[in-house]
Short mmCIF file of C-alpha atoms in Angstrom, two decimals:
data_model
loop_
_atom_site.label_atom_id
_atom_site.label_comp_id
_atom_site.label_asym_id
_atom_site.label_seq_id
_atom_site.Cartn_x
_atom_site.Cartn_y
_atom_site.Cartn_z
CA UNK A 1 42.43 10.93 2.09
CA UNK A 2 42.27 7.18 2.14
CA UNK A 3 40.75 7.66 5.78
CA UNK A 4 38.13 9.70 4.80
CA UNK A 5 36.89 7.58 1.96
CA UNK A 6 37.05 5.14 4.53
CA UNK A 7 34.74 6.90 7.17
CA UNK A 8 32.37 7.78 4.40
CA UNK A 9 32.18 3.99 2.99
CA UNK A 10 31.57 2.65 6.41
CA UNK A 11 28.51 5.78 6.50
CA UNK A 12 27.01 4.90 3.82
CA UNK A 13 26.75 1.55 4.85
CA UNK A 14 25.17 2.56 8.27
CA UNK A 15 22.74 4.86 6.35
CA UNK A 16 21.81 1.37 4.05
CA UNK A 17 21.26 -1.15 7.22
CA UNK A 18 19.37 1.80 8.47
CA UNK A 19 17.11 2.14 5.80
CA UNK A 20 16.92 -1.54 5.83
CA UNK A 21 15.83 -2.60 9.10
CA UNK A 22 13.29 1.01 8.94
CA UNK A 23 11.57 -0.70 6.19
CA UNK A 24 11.56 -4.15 8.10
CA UNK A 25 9.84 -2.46 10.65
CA UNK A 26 7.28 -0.03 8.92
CA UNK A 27 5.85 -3.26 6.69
CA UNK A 28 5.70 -5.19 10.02
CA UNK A 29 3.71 -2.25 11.24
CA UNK A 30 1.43 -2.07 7.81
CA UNK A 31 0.61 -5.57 8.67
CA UNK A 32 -0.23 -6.01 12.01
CA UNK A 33 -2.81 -2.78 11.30
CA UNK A 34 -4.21 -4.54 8.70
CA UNK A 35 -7.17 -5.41 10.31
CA UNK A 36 -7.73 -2.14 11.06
CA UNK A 37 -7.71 -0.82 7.88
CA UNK A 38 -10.10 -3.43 6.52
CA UNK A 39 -12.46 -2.67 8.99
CA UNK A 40 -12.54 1.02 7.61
CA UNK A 41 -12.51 0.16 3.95
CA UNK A 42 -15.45 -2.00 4.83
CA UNK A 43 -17.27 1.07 6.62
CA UNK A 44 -16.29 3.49 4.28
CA UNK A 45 -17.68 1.22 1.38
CA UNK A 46 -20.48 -1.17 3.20
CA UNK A 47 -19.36 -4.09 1.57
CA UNK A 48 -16.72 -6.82 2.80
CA UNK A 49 -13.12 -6.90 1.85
CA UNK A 50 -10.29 -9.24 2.21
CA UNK A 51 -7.24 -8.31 2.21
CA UNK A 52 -3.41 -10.55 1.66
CA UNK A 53 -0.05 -9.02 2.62
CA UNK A 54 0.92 -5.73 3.01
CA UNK A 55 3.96 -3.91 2.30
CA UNK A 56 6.10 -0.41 2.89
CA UNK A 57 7.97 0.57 -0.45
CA UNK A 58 10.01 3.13 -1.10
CA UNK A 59 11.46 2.16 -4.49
CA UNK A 60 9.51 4.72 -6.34
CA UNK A 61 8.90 6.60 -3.74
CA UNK A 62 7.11 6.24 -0.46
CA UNK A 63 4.08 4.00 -0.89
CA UNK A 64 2.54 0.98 0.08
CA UNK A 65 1.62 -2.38 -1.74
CA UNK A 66 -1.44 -4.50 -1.24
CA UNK A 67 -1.45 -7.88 -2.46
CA UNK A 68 -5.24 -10.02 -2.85
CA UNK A 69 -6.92 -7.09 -2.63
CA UNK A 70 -11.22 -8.47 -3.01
CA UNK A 71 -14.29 -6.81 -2.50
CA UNK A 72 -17.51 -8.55 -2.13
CA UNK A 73 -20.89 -8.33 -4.37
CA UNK A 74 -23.57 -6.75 -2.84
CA UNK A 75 -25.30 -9.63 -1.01
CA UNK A 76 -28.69 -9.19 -2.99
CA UNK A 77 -26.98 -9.80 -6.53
CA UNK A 78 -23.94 -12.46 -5.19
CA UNK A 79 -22.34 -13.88 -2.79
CA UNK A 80 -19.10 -13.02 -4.71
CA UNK A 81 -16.71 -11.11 -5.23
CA UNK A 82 -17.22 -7.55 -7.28
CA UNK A 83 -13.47 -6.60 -7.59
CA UNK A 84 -10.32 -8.75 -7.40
CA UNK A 85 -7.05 -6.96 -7.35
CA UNK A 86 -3.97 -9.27 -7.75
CA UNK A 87 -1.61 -6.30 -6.57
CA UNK A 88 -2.61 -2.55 -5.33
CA UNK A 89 0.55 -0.11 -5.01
CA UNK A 90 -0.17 3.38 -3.97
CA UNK A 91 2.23 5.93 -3.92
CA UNK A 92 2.86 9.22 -2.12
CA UNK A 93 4.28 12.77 -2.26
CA UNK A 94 7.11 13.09 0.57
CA UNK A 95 6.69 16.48 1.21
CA UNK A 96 3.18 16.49 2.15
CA UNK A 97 2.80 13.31 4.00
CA UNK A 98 5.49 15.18 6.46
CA UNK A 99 2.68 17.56 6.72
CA UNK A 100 0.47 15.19 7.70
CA UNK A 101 -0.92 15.77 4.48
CA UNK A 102 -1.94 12.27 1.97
CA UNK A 103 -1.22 13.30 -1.59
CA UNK A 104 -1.24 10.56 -4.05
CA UNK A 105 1.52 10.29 -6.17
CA UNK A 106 0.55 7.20 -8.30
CA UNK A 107 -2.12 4.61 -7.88
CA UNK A 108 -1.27 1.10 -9.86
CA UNK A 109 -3.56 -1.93 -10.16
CA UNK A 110 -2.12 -4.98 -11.25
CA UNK A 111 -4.50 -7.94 -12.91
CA UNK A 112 -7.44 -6.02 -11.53
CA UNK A 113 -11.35 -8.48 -12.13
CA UNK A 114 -14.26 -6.80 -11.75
CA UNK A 115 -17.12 -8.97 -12.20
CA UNK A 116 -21.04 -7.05 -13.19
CA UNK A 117 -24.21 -9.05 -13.09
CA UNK A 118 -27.01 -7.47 -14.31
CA UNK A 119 -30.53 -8.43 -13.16
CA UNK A 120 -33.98 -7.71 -15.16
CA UNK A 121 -33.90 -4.07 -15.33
#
């Protein structure tokens, strides 16, 4: 019996450094995409974006975390930014994203500045 709970200790442990070096490497990956990414969020929105470090959670649940998330003004009103975001963390639904499928789970922005001008009309 001892043996067993032996075997199963030194498993579980396996399974842990496992885990750990998996997430190592998948926030590695996040960030050497990054520019990648940036240069579709800028696309996709037509505006320049900055982004700071990126990465892999799985905490609650499978997501990712964006820190120094900005978004520039449109050039015509500032030179600025229009949205600051201290901390971005999206999260995912497992069973989907197996499927190839991207189901958000939970979207959480932390200390998030968004900054309006108005002009004459």
């Amino acid at each position: 019996m001892r043996r067993i709970a032996i075997i199963a200790g030194l498993i579980l442990i396996g399974c842990a450094a496992l885990v750990t070096v998996a997430l190592f490497n998948l926030s590695s990956i996040a960030n050497s995409n990054k520019d990648a990414l940036l240069a579709r969020t800028e696309e996709a929105l037509g505006r320049k974006a900055s982004l700071g470090e990126l990465t892999v959670s799985v905490m609650d649940g499978v997501g990712i975390r964006a820190k120094n998330l900005a978004v520039a003004d449109d050039p015509a009103f500032s030179t600025g930014a229009f949205v600051k975001i201290a901390e971005l963390r999206l999260t995912v639904r497992l069973w989907p994203l197996l499927w190839k499928e991207f189901r958000l789970k939970r979207l959480t922005v932390v200390k998030p500045v968004i900054t309006v001008i108005r002009d004459e009309q």
